[in-house]
Amino acid sequence: MKYSEIEVKKMLKAGDLSLEEQIKFNILNFIRTIYLNELDFIGSSFGSEFFGELPMTFKKNPGQVMGLITATINGEVQKYVFNDKGYEPLEDLLKLLK
């Protein structure tokens, strides 16, 4: 999914979000933070962790063009790759290898 400030604001107003929408919102909001802080994405490192009902981690080392997001939903782990332009489920990218 491509990052969109409009999408983030729409989700802020929506209120009650499904689990998938919460994941989407958390990821887009994290990318929004990168923009608001005017960070050099490739030069930056991330090691953020969200706790609560929807635990998530955001990891990236300096020099990498992509980072890894891990979300745990009802004990099941879902992984995504992200950059400052958007994100994709890791599983979708791995399908390209087949």
XYZ file of N, CA and C in Angstrom:
294
model
N 0.838 -1.172 0.000
C 0.000 0.000 0.000
C 0.884 1.236 0.000
N 0.561 2.160 -0.842
C 1.301 3.407 -0.934
C 0.886 4.326 0.203
N 1.871 5.033 0.781
C 1.583 5.980 1.859
C 0.749 7.137 1.323
N -0.250 7.538 2.110
C -1.111 8.665 1.753
C -1.527 9.385 3.029
N -1.199 10.663 3.113
C -1.596 11.478 4.258
C -3.118 11.537 4.366
N -3.783 11.577 3.234
C -5.250 11.612 3.213
C -5.818 10.346 3.848
N -5.221 9.182 3.531
C -5.684 7.913 4.085
C -5.513 7.885 5.603
N -4.388 8.400 6.105
C -4.140 8.432 7.548
C -5.197 9.302 8.230
N -5.444 10.480 7.681
C -6.431 11.380 8.287
C -7.839 10.792 8.249
N -8.170 10.098 7.164
C -9.483 9.461 7.050
C -9.638 8.391 8.141
N -8.578 7.628 8.385
C -8.641 6.574 9.398
C -8.711 7.169 10.804
N -8.067 8.312 11.028
C -8.146 8.978 12.325
C -9.588 9.361 12.647
N -10.310 9.806 11.643
C -11.699 10.220 11.833
C -12.648 9.029 11.957
N -12.274 7.887 11.363
C -13.160 6.720 11.311
C -13.482 6.162 12.694
N -12.522 6.199 13.608
C -12.801 5.694 14.952
C -12.600 4.203 15.085
N -13.691 3.447 15.164
C -13.655 2.009 15.418
C -13.114 1.262 14.194
N -11.874 0.763 14.286
C -11.217 0.093 13.160
C -11.110 -1.408 13.404
N -11.241 -2.193 12.338
C -11.015 -3.642 12.435
C -9.526 -3.882 12.683
N -9.159 -5.120 13.016
C -7.742 -5.433 13.248
C -6.887 -5.109 12.028
N -7.346 -5.488 10.841
C -6.590 -5.192 9.618
C -6.446 -3.691 9.409
N -7.508 -2.939 9.682
C -7.441 -1.482 9.552
C -6.511 -0.877 10.595
N -6.464 -1.463 11.801
C -5.555 -0.985 12.837
C -4.105 -1.191 12.415
N -3.818 -2.349 11.824
C -2.465 -2.629 11.329
C -2.111 -1.596 10.263
N -3.009 -1.424 9.317
C -2.803 -0.452 8.236
C -2.553 0.934 8.815
N -3.388 1.347 9.766
C -3.242 2.665 10.372
C -1.898 2.800 11.096
N -1.537 1.801 11.896
C -0.265 1.873 12.629
C 0.917 1.991 11.681
N 0.905 1.229 10.603
C 2.008 1.283 9.643
C 2.043 2.636 8.945
N 0.899 3.087 8.451
C 0.861 4.386 7.761
C 1.212 5.525 8.712
N 0.804 5.427 9.954
C 1.129 6.459 10.934
C 2.630 6.458 11.246
N 3.256 5.286 11.266
C 4.704 5.200 11.480
C 5.429 5.888 10.318
N 4.989 5.603 9.089
C 5.586 6.243 7.911
C 5.349 7.750 7.967
N 4.190 8.151 8.430
C 3.881 9.584 8.586
C 4.870 10.252 9.532
N 5.241 9.563 10.607
C 6.212 10.085 11.562
C 7.562 10.328 10.894
N 7.932 9.448 9.976
C 9.179 9.617 9.223
C 9.122 10.933 8.443
N 7.996 11.182 7.781
C 7.822 12.426 7.024
C 7.824 13.646 7.939
N 7.063 13.581 9.025
C 6.950 14.733 9.920
C 8.292 15.103 10.542
N 9.132 14.103 10.811
C 10.449 14.358 11.394
C 11.523 14.603 10.342
N 11.109 14.605 9.061
C 12.009 14.853 7.935
C 13.260 13.972 8.007
N 13.051 12.685 8.302
C 14.159 11.745 8.426
C 14.656 11.280 7.058
N 15.949 11.046 6.968
C 16.548 10.398 5.797
C 16.292 8.908 5.983
N 15.307 8.370 5.269
C 14.883 6.997 5.511
C 16.039 6.018 5.389
N 16.790 6.078 4.303
C 17.859 5.103 4.079
C 18.951 5.240 5.126
N 19.271 6.439 5.544
C 20.317 6.638 6.547
C 19.875 6.367 7.970
N 18.585 6.230 8.187
C 18.049 6.054 9.544
C 17.962 4.584 9.936
N 17.943 4.366 11.249
C 17.661 3.028 11.761
C 16.404 3.135 12.618
N 15.666 2.039 12.688
C 14.449 2.004 13.481
C 14.458 0.736 14.319
N 13.985 0.863 15.521
C 13.843 -0.268 16.419
C 12.680 -0.005 17.358
N 11.553 0.337 16.788
C 10.375 0.709 17.577
C 9.512 -0.505 17.880
N 8.871 -0.446 19.045
C 8.001 -1.543 19.454
C 6.732 -0.969 20.056
N 5.575 -1.421 19.545
C 4.278 -1.031 20.088
C 3.766 -2.189 20.937
N 3.217 -1.881 22.095
C 2.646 -2.893 22.978
C 1.139 -2.722 23.011
N 0.446 -3.621 23.646
C -0.997 -3.502 23.799
C -1.723 -4.607 23.072
N -2.949 -4.312 22.653
C -3.779 -5.310 21.984
C -3.188 -5.762 20.658
N -2.431 -4.894 20.017
C -1.869 -5.175 18.707
C -0.359 -4.911 18.738
N 0.429 -5.849 19.309
C 1.871 -5.641 19.386
C 2.494 -5.616 17.990
N 3.365 -4.625 17.769
C 4.044 -4.486 16.485
C 5.472 -4.028 16.713
N 6.369 -4.457 15.830
C 7.742 -3.965 15.853
C 8.087 -3.416 14.472
N 8.909 -2.379 14.453
C 9.397 -1.758 13.234
C 10.924 -1.767 13.326
N 11.585 -2.474 12.403
C 13.040 -2.602 12.461
C 13.660 -2.276 11.109
N 14.782 -1.542 11.148
C 15.545 -1.236 9.954
C 16.912 -0.746 10.379
N 17.945 -1.192 9.676
C 19.306 -0.740 9.933
C 19.673 0.388 8.977
N 20.620 1.266 9.373
C 21.054 2.325 8.464
C 21.598 1.723 7.170
N 21.279 2.354 6.056
C 21.757 1.892 4.761
C 20.801 0.950 4.051
N 19.865 0.364 4.774
C 18.889 -0.530 4.146
C 17.774 0.299 3.515
N 17.273 -0.168 2.377
C 16.203 0.552 1.688
C 14.815 0.080 2.114
N 14.753 -1.012 2.866
C 13.485 -1.550 3.356
C 13.645 -1.923 4.827
N 12.535 -1.869 5.549
C 12.506 -2.303 6.933
C 11.509 -3.439 7.089
N 11.498 -4.040 8.266
C 10.610 -5.165 8.550
C 9.666 -4.804 9.684
N 8.397 -5.090 9.470
C 7.367 -4.892 10.490
C 6.840 -6.266 10.878
N 6.686 -6.483 12.171
C 6.091 -7.716 12.669
C 4.881 -7.333 13.509
N 3.735 -7.900 13.165
C 2.501 -7.670 13.923
C 2.015 -9.006 14.457
N 1.639 -9.038 15.723
C 1.138 -10.268 16.332
C -0.346 -10.103 16.613
N -1.143 -10.954 15.941
C -2.597 -10.889 16.075
C -3.087 -12.242 16.563
N -3.670 -12.246 17.759
C -4.178 -13.490 18.355
C -3.127 -14.599 18.312
N -1.891 -14.254 18.613
C -0.795 -15.227 18.639
C -0.195 -15.532 17.283
N -0.790 -15.043 16.199
C -0.281 -15.275 14.850
C 0.576 -14.084 14.415
N 1.748 -14.381 13.858
C 2.671 -13.335 13.432
C 2.483 -13.043 11.951
N 2.328 -11.763 11.639
C 2.259 -11.299 10.255
C 3.430 -10.357 10.030
N 4.090 -10.493 8.865
C 5.253 -9.653 8.576
C 5.007 -8.820 7.331
N 5.566 -7.611 7.370
C 5.439 -6.660 6.278
C 6.803 -6.024 6.038
N 7.056 -5.603 4.806
C 8.235 -4.787 4.522
C 7.722 -3.370 4.271
N 8.546 -2.380 4.637
C 8.125 -0.996 4.476
C 9.303 -0.117 4.094
N 8.973 1.008 3.499
C 9.926 2.089 3.306
C 9.150 3.392 3.479
N 9.741 4.498 3.106
C 9.065 5.782 3.314
C 7.965 6.053 2.288
N 7.767 5.139 1.353
C 6.731 5.302 0.325
C 5.512 4.427 0.576
N 5.657 3.389 1.426
C 4.538 2.499 1.686
C 4.986 1.175 2.274
N 4.121 0.167 2.146
C 4.427 -1.143 2.722
C 3.732 -2.236 1.921
N 4.198 -3.479 2.122
C 3.617 -4.663 1.485
C 3.697 -5.830 2.461
N 2.725 -6.723 2.439
C 2.875 -7.959 3.219
C 4.063 -8.756 2.664
N 4.924 -9.227 3.530
C 6.094 -9.990 3.116
C 5.690 -11.208 2.303
N 4.603 -11.846 2.701
C 4.131 -13.037 2.004
C 3.831 -12.749 0.519
N 3.279 -11.569 0.230
C 2.995 -11.198 -1.162
C 4.281 -11.090 -1.982
N 5.324 -10.561 -1.374
C 6.601 -10.449 -2.075
C 7.245 -11.801 -2.302
N 7.109 -12.685 -1.329
C 7.696 -14.010 -1.457
C 7.014 -14.825 -2.553
N 5.776 -14.533 -2.851
C 5.062 -15.214 -3.937
C 5.723 -14.951 -5.289
N 6.445 -13.850 -5.408
C 7.133 -13.525 -6.648
C 8.265 -14.508 -6.951
N 8.744 -15.204 -5.932
C 9.823 -16.173 -6.117
C 9.337 -17.444 -6.781
N 8.050 -17.690 -6.757
C 7.492 -18.945 -7.287
C 7.314 -18.877 -8.778
